Coordinates of C-alpha atoms and ligand atoms in Angstrom, one line a residue:
X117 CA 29.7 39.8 21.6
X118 CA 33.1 38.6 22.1
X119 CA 34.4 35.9 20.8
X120 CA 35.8 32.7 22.4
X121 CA 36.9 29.5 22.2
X122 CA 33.5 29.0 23.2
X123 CA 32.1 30.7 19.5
X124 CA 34.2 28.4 17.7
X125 CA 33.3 24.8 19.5
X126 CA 29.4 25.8 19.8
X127 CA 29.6 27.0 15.4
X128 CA 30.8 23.6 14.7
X129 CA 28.0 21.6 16.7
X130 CA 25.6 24.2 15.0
X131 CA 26.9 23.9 11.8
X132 CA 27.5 27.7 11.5
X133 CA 30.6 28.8 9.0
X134 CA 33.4 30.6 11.0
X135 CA 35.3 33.5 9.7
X136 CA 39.0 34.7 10.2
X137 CA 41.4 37.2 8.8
X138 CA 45.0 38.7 9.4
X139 CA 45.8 41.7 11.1
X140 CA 49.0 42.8 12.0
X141 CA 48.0 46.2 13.0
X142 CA 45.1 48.4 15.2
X143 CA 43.6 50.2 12.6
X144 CA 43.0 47.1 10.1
X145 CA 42.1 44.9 13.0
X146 CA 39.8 47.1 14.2
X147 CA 37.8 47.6 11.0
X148 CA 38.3 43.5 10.4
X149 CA 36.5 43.7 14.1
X150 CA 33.9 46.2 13.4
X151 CA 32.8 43.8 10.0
X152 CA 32.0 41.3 12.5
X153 CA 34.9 38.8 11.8
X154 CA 35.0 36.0 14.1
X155 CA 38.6 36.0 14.5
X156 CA 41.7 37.7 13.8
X157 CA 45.0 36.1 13.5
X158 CA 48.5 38.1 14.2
X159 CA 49.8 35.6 11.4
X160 CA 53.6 35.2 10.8
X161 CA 52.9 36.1 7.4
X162 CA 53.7 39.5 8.3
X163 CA 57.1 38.2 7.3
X164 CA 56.0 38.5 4.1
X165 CA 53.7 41.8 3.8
X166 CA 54.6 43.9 6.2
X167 CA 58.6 43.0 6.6
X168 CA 59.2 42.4 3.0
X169 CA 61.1 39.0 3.8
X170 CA 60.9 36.5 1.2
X171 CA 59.3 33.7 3.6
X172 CA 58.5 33.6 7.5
X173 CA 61.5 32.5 8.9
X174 CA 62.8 35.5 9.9
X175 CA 60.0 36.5 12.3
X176 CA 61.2 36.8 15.8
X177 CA 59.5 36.9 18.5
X178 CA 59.7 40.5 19.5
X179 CA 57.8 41.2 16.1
X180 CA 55.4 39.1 17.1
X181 CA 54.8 40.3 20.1
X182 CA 54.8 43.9 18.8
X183 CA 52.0 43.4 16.4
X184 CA 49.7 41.5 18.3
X185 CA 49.6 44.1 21.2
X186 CA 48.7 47.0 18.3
X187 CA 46.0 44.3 17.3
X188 CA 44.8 43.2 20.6
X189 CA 44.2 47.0 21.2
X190 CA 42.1 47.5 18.2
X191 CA 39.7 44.0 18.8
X192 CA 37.1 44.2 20.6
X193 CA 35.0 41.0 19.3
X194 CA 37.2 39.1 17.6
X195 CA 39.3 36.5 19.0
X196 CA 42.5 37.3 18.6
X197 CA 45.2 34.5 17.6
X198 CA 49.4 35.3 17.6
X199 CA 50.7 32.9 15.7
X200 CA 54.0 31.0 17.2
X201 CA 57.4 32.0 15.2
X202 CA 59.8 29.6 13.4
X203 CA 61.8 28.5 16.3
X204 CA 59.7 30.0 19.4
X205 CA 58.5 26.1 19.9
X206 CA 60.3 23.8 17.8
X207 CA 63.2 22.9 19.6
X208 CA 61.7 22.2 23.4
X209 CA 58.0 21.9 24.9
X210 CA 59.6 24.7 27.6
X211 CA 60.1 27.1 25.1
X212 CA 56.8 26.5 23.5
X213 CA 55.2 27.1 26.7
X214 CA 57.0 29.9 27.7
X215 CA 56.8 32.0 24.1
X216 CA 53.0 31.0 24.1
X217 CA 53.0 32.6 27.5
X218 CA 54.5 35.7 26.2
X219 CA 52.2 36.0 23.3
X220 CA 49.2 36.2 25.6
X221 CA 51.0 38.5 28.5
X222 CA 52.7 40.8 26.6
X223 CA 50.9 40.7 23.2
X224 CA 47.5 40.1 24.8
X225 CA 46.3 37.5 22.2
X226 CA 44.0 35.1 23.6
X227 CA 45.2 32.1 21.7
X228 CA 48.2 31.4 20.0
X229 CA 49.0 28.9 16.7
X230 CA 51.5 27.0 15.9
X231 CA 52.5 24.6 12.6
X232 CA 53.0 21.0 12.4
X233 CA 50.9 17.3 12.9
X234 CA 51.5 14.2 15.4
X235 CA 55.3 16.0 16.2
X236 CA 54.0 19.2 17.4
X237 CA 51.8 17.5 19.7
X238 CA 53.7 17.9 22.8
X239 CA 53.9 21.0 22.3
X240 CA 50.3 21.9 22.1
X241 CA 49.5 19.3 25.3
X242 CA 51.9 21.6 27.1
X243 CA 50.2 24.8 26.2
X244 CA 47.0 24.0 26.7
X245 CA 47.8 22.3 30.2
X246 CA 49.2 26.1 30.9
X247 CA 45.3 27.6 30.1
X248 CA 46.3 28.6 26.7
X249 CA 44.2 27.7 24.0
X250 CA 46.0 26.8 21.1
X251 CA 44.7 26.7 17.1
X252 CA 46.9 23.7 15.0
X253 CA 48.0 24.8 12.0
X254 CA 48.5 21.5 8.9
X255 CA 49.1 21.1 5.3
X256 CA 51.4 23.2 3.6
X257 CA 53.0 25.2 7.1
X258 CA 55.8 28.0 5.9
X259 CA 57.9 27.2 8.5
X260 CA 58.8 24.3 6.8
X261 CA 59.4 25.7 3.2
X262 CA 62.9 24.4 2.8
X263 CA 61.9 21.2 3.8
X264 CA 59.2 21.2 1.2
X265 CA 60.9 22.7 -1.5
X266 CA 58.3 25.4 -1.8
X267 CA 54.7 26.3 -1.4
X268 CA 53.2 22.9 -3.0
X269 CA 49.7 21.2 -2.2
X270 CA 50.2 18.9 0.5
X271 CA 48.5 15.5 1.0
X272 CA 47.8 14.5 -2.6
X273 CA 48.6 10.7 -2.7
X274 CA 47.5 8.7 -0.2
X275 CA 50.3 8.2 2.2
X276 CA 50.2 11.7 2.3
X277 CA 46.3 12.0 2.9
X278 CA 46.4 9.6 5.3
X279 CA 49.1 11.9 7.4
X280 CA 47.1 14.8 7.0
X281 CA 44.1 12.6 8.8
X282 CA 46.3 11.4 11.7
X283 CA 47.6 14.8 12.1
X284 CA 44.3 16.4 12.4
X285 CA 43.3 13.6 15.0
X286 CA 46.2 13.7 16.8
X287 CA 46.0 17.9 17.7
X288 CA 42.6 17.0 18.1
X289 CA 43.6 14.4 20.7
X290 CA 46.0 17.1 22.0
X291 CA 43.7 19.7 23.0
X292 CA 43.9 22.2 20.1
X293 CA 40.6 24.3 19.9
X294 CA 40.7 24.5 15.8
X295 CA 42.5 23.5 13.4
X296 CA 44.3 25.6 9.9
X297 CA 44.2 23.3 7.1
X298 CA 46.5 25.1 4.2
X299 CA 47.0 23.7 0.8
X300 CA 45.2 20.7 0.8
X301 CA 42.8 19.0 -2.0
X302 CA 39.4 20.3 -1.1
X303 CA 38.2 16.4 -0.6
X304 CA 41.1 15.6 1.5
X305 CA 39.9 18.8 3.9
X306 CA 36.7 17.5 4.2
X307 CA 37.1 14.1 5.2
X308 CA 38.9 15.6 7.8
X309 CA 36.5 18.2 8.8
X310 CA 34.3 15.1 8.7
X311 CA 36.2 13.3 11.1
X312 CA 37.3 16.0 13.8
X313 CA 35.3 17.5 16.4
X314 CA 37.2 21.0 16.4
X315 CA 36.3 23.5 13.5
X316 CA 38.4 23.7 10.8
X317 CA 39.5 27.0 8.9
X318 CA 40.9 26.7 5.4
X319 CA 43.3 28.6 3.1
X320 CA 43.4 26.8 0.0
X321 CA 41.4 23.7 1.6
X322 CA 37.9 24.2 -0.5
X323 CA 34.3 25.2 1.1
X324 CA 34.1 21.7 3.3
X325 CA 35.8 23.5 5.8
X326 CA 33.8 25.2 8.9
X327 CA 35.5 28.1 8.1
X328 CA 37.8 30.4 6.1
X329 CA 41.1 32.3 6.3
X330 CA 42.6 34.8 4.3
X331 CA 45.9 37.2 4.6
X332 CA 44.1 40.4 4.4
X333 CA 46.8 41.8 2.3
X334 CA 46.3 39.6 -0.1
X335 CA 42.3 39.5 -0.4
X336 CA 42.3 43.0 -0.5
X337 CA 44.8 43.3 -3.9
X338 CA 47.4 45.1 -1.5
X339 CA 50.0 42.7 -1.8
X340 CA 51.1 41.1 -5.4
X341 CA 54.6 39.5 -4.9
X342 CA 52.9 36.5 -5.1
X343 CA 49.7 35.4 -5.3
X344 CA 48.4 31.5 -4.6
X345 CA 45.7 30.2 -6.6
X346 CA 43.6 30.0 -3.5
X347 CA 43.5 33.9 -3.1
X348 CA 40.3 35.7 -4.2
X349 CA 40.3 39.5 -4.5
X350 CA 37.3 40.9 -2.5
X351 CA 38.8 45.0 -3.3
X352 CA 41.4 46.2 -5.4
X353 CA 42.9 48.5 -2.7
X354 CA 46.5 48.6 -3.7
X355 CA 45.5 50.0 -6.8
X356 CA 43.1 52.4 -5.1
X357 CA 46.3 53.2 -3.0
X358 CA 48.2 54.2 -6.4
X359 CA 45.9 56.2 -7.1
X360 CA 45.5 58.5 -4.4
X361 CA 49.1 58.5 -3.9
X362 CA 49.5 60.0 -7.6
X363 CA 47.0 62.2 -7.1
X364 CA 48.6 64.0 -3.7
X365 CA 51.5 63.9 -5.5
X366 CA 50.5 65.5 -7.9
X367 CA 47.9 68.0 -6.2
X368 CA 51.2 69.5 -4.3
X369 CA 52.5 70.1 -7.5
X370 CA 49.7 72.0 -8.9
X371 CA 49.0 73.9 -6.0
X372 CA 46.0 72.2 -5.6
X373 CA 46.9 70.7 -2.0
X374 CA 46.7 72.0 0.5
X375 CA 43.5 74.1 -0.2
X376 CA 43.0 76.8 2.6
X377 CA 40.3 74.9 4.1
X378 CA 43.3 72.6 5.3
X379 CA 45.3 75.7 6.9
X380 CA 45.2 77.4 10.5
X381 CA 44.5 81.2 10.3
X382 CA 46.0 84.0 11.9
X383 CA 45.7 88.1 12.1
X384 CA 47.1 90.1 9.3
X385 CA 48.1 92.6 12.1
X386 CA 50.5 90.0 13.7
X387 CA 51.8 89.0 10.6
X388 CA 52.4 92.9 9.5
X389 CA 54.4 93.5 13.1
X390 CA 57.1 91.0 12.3
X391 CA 60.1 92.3 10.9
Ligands
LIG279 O1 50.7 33.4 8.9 C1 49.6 33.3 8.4 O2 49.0 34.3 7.9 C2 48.9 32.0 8.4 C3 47.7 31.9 7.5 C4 48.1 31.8 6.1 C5 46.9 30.7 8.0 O3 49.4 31.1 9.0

């Protein structure tokens, strides 16, 4: 069954964990799909492992847009989220609404996220005012790396804490359907998923939350640039990956590939003819 908004706000009054991974492509989403994820998020992190930059800052829109259409095509259950580039929202509500817009005309997401507490709020009023549902994203958000002078845990003392807890009232109060909690002390999260009516999914936010994300990449050992504390390895496909890459390599070498089962046949007489 598909997916909604609806899933998400009727797990939380049930109690019932929610599940979400990346995708930025249709053949990983549609496995992530057929495993019976609830949700799949176009994240901007495909800054990161897919485009090689060194943060998300970079990610336009067009790449956004690209990658959640090749998603979208490849989900069938799963809700599918685009997350909002660095700069598609920040600097006016009327871009915010019309990026969001494009995310779910051309990309064909069916809700978008975007970083940030009590400042993005606007934003996220404006969105969902234009029937878009829209996931808030708090904690430790990339798009503000050089404002935080790197990827640090986010709402340790308690002026901090007690930011974190108006922010996630506040998008509540907003109209945001969920909530991303990233980087935040596993007590801190679940006060706040305590608190809030809408779901919460962490990413370094502890097992209080209602549910989990992960970049794909990283929980399936494809992707070692870096790796945050908060990551678990559920396959060691990169090295996998190695592996078979070594071994075509060196199966064309040794004439072991291809074999003639991998070949298209023709008659000798034809061959004979040529000249
Ligand atoms: O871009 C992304 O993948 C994200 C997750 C880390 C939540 O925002």
């Amino acid at each position: 069954m598909k997916n909604t908004v609806v899933t998400f706000r009727e797990a939380k009054k049930k109690g019932e964990k929610l599940s979400m991974l990346t995708a930025y492509d249709y053949s990983t989403a549609k496995l992530i799909d057929e495993a019976g994820i609830n949700a799949i998020l176009v994240g901007d992190s495909l800054g990161n492992v897919i485009l090689g930059y060194e943060d998300t800052l970079s990610v336009t829109m067009e790449d956004m847009i690209h990658h959640t259409a090749a998603v979208t095509r490849g989900a069938k259950n799963a809700l599918v989220i685009a997350d909002m580039p660095f700069m598609s929202y920040q600097a006016s509500v009327y871009d915010a609404v019309v990026n969001a817009g494009r995310l779910i005309k051309e990309g064909h997401a069916q809700a978008v996220k975007l970083e940030g507490g009590v400042e993005a709020c606007d934003r996220i009023k404006a969105i969902v005012q234009a029937s878009i549902p829209v996931c808030a994203h708090i904690g430790l958000t990339p798009q503000s790396i050089n404002v935080f002078g790197g990827h640090k845990v986010q709402g340790k003392g308690e002026e901090a804490a007690q930011k974190l807890l108006d922010a996630a009232r506040a998008v509540e109060e907003a109209g945001a359907f969920a909530l991303v909690m990233e980087c935040v002390p596993a007590k801190l999260a679940e006060k706040i998923t305590n608190t809030v009516g809408i779901p919460t999914i962490g990413i370094g936010a502890g097992a209080g939350c209602d549910g989990q994300v992960l970049v794909t990449n990283d929980m399936l050992g494809m992707f070692s640039d870096f790796t945050p504390k908060f990551v678990r390895r559920f396959a060691e496909i990169g090295e996998a990956m190695k592996d078979a890459f070594a071994n075509y390599d060196r199966e064309i070498r040794e004439g072991g590939f291809p074999a003639p089962e991998h070949t298209y046949g023709i008659d000798d007489d034809i061959i004979e003819k040529l000249y």
